[in-house]
PDB file of C-alpha atoms in Angstrom:
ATOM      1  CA  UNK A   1      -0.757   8.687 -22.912  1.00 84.00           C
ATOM      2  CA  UNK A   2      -2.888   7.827 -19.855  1.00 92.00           C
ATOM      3  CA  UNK A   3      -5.676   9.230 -18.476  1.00 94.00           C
ATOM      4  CA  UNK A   4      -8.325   9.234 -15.194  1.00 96.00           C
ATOM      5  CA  UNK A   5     -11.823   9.452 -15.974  1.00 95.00           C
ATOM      6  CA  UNK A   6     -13.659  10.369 -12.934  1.00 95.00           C
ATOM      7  CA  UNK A   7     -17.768   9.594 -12.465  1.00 94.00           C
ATOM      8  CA  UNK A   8     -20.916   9.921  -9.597  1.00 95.00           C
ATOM      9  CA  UNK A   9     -19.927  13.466  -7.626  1.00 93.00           C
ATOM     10  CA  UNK A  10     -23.053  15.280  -6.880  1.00 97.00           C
ATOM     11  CA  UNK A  11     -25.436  16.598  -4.008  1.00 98.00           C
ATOM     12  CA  UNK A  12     -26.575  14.817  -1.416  1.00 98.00           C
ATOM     13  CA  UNK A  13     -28.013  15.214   2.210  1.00 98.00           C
ATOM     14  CA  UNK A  14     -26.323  14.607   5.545  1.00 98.00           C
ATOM     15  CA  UNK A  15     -26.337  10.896   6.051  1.00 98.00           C
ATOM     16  CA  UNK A  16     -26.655   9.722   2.610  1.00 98.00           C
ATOM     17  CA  UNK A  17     -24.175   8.027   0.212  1.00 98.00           C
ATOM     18  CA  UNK A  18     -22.358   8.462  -3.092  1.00 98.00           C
ATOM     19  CA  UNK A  19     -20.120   6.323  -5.180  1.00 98.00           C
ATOM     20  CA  UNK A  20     -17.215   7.856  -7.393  1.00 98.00           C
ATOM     21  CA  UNK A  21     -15.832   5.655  -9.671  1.00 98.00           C
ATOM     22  CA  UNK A  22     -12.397   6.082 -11.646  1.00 98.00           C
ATOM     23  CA  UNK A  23     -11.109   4.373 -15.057  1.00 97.00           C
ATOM     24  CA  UNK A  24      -7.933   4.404 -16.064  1.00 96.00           C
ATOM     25  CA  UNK A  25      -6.668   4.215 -19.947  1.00 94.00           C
ATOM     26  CA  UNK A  26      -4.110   4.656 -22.470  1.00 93.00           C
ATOM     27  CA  UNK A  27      -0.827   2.643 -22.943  1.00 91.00           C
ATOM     28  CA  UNK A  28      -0.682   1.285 -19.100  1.00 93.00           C
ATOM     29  CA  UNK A  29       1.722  -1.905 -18.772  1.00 92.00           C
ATOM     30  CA  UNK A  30       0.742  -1.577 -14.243  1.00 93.00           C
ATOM     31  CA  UNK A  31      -1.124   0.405 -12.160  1.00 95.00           C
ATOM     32  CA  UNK A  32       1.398   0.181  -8.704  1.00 96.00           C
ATOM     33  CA  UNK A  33      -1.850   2.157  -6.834  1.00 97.00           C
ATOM     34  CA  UNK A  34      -4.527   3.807  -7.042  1.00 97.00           C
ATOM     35  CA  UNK A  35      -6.526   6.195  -4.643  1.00 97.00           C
ATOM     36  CA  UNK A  36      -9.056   9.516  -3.892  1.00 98.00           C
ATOM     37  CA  UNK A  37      -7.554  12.517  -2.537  1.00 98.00           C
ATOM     38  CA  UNK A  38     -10.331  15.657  -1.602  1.00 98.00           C
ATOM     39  CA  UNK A  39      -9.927  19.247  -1.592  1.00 98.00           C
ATOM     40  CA  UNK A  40     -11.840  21.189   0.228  1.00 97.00           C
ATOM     41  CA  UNK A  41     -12.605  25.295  -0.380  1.00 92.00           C
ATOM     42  CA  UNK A  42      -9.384  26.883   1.290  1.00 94.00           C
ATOM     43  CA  UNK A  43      -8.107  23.527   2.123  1.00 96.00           C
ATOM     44  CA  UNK A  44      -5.386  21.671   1.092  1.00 97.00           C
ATOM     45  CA  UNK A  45      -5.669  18.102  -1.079  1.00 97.00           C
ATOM     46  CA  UNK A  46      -5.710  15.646   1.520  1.00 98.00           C
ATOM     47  CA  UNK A  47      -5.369  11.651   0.860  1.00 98.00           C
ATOM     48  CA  UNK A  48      -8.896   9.919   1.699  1.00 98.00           C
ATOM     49  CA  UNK A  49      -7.859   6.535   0.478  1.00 98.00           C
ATOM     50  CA  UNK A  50      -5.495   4.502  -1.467  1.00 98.00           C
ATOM     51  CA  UNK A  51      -5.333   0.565  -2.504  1.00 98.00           C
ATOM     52  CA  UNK A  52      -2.375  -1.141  -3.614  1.00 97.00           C
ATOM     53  CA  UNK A  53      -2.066  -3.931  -6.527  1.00 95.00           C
ATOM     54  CA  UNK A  54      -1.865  -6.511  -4.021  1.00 94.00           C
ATOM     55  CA  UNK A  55      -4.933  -5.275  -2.779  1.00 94.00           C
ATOM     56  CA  UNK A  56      -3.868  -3.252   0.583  1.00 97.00           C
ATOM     57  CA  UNK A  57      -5.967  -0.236   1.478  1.00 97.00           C
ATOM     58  CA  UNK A  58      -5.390   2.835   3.829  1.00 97.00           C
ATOM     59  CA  UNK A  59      -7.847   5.629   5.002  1.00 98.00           C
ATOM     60  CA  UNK A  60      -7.965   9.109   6.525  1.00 98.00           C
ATOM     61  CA  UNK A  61      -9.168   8.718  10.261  1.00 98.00           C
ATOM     62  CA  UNK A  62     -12.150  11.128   9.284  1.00 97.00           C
ATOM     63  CA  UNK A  63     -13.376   8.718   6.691  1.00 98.00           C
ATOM     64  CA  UNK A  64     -12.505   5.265   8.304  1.00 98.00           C
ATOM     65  CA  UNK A  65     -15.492   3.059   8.788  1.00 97.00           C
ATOM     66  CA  UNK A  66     -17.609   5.064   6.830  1.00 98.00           C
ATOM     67  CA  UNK A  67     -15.887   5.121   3.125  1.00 98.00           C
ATOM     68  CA  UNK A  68     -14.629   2.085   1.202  1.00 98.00           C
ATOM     69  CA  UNK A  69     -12.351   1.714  -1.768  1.00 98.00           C
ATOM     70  CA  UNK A  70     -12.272  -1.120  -3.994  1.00 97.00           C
ATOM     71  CA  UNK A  71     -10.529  -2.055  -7.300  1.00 97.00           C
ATOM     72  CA  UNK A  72     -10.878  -4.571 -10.222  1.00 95.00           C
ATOM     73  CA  UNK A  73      -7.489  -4.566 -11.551  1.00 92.00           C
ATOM     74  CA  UNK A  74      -9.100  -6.434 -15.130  1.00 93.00           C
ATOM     75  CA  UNK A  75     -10.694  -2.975 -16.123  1.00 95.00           C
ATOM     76  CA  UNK A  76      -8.423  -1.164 -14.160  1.00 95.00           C
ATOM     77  CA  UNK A  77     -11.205   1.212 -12.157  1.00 97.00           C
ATOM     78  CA  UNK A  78     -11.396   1.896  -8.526  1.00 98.00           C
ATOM     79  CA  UNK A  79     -14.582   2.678  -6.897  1.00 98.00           C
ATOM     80  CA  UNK A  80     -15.177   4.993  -3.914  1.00 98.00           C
ATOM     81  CA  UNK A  81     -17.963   4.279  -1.720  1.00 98.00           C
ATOM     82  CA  UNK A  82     -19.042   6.948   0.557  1.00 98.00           C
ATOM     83  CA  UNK A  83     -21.903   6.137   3.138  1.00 98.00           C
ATOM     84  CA  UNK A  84     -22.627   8.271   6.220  1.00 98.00           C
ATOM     85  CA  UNK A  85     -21.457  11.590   4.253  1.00 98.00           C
ATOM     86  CA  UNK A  86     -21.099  14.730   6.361  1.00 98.00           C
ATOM     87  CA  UNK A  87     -20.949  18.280   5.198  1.00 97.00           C
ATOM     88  CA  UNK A  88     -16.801  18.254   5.828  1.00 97.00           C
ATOM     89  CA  UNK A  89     -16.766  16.020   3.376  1.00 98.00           C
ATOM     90  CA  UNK A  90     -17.860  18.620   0.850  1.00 98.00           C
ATOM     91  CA  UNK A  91     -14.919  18.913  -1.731  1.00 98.00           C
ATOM     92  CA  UNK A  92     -13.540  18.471  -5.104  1.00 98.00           C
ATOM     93  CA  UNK A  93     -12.285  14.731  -5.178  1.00 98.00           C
ATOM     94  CA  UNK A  94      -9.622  13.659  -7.472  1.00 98.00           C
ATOM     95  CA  UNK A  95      -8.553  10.266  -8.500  1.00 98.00           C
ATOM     96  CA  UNK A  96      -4.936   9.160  -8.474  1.00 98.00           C
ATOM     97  CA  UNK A  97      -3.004   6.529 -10.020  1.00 97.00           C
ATOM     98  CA  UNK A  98       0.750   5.941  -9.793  1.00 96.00           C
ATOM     99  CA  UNK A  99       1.284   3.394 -12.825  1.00 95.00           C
ATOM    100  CA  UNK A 100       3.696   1.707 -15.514  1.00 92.00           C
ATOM    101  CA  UNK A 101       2.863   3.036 -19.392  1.00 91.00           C
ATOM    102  CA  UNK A 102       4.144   0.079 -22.082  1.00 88.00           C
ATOM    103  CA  UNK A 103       7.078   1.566 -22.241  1.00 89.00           C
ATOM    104  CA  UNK A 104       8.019   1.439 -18.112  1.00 86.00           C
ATOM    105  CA  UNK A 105       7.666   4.824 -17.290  1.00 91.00           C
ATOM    106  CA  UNK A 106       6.609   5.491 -14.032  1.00 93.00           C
ATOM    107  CA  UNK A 107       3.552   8.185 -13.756  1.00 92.00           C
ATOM    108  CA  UNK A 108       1.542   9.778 -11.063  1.00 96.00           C
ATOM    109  CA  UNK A 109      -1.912  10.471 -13.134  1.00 96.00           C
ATOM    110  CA  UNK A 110      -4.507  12.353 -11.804  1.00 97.00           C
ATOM    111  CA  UNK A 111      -9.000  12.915 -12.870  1.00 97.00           C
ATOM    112  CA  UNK A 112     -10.114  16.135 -13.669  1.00 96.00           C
ATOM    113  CA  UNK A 113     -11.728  15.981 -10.247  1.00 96.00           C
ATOM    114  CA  UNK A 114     -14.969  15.597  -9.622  1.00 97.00           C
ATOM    115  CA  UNK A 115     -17.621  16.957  -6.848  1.00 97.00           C
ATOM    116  CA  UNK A 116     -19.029  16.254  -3.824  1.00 98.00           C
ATOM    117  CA  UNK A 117     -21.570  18.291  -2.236  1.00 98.00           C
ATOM    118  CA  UNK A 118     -22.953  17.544   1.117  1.00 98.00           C
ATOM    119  CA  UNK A 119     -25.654  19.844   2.405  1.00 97.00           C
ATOM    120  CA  UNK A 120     -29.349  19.875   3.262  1.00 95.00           C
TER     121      UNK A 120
END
């Protein structure tokens, strides 16, 4: 079994930064990808980033040059870093990792979600 554990959602003012970080464990032989999608209240989940194994990234336009995602692929964690935050980017993030268990079955995992609250 595999599981996300997302961390660092919270409340913060226009302008200011967060970082959400995700761990990923149980029986995982590779992790192909891993990334942040957001949901927003009547809004669909949306991709805000993603980072391959070789290390290749992509980003939403609304987030690019303001958000960065990074990976160590020893502890198997990805890290969001979110400077510059605006109220639209108020929403329920979720981690996602598609990824190789021992046994080479191919999952798409996802966090419980966590939140991110933008507002003065």
């Amino acid at each position: 079994q595999v599981q996300l554990v997302e961390s660092g959602g919270g409340l913060v003012q226009p302008g200011g930064s967060l970082r959400l970080s995700c761990a990923a464990s149980g029986s995982i032989f590779k992790i192909n990808a891993m990334g942040w999608y957001r949901q927003a209240p009547g809004k669909e989940r949306e991709l805000v980033t993603a980072i391959t194994s070789g290390g290749s990234t992509n980003y939403a336009d609304s987030v690019k040059g303001r958000f960065t995602i990074s990976a160590d692929k020893a502890k198997n964690t990805v890290t969001l870093q979110m400077n510059s935050l605006k109220p639209e980017d108020t929403a329920v993030y979720y981690c996602n990792a598609g990824l190789y268990t021992r046994f080479y079955n191919y999952f798409e995992v996802w966090g419980q979600g966590t939140l991110v609250t933008v507002s003065s």
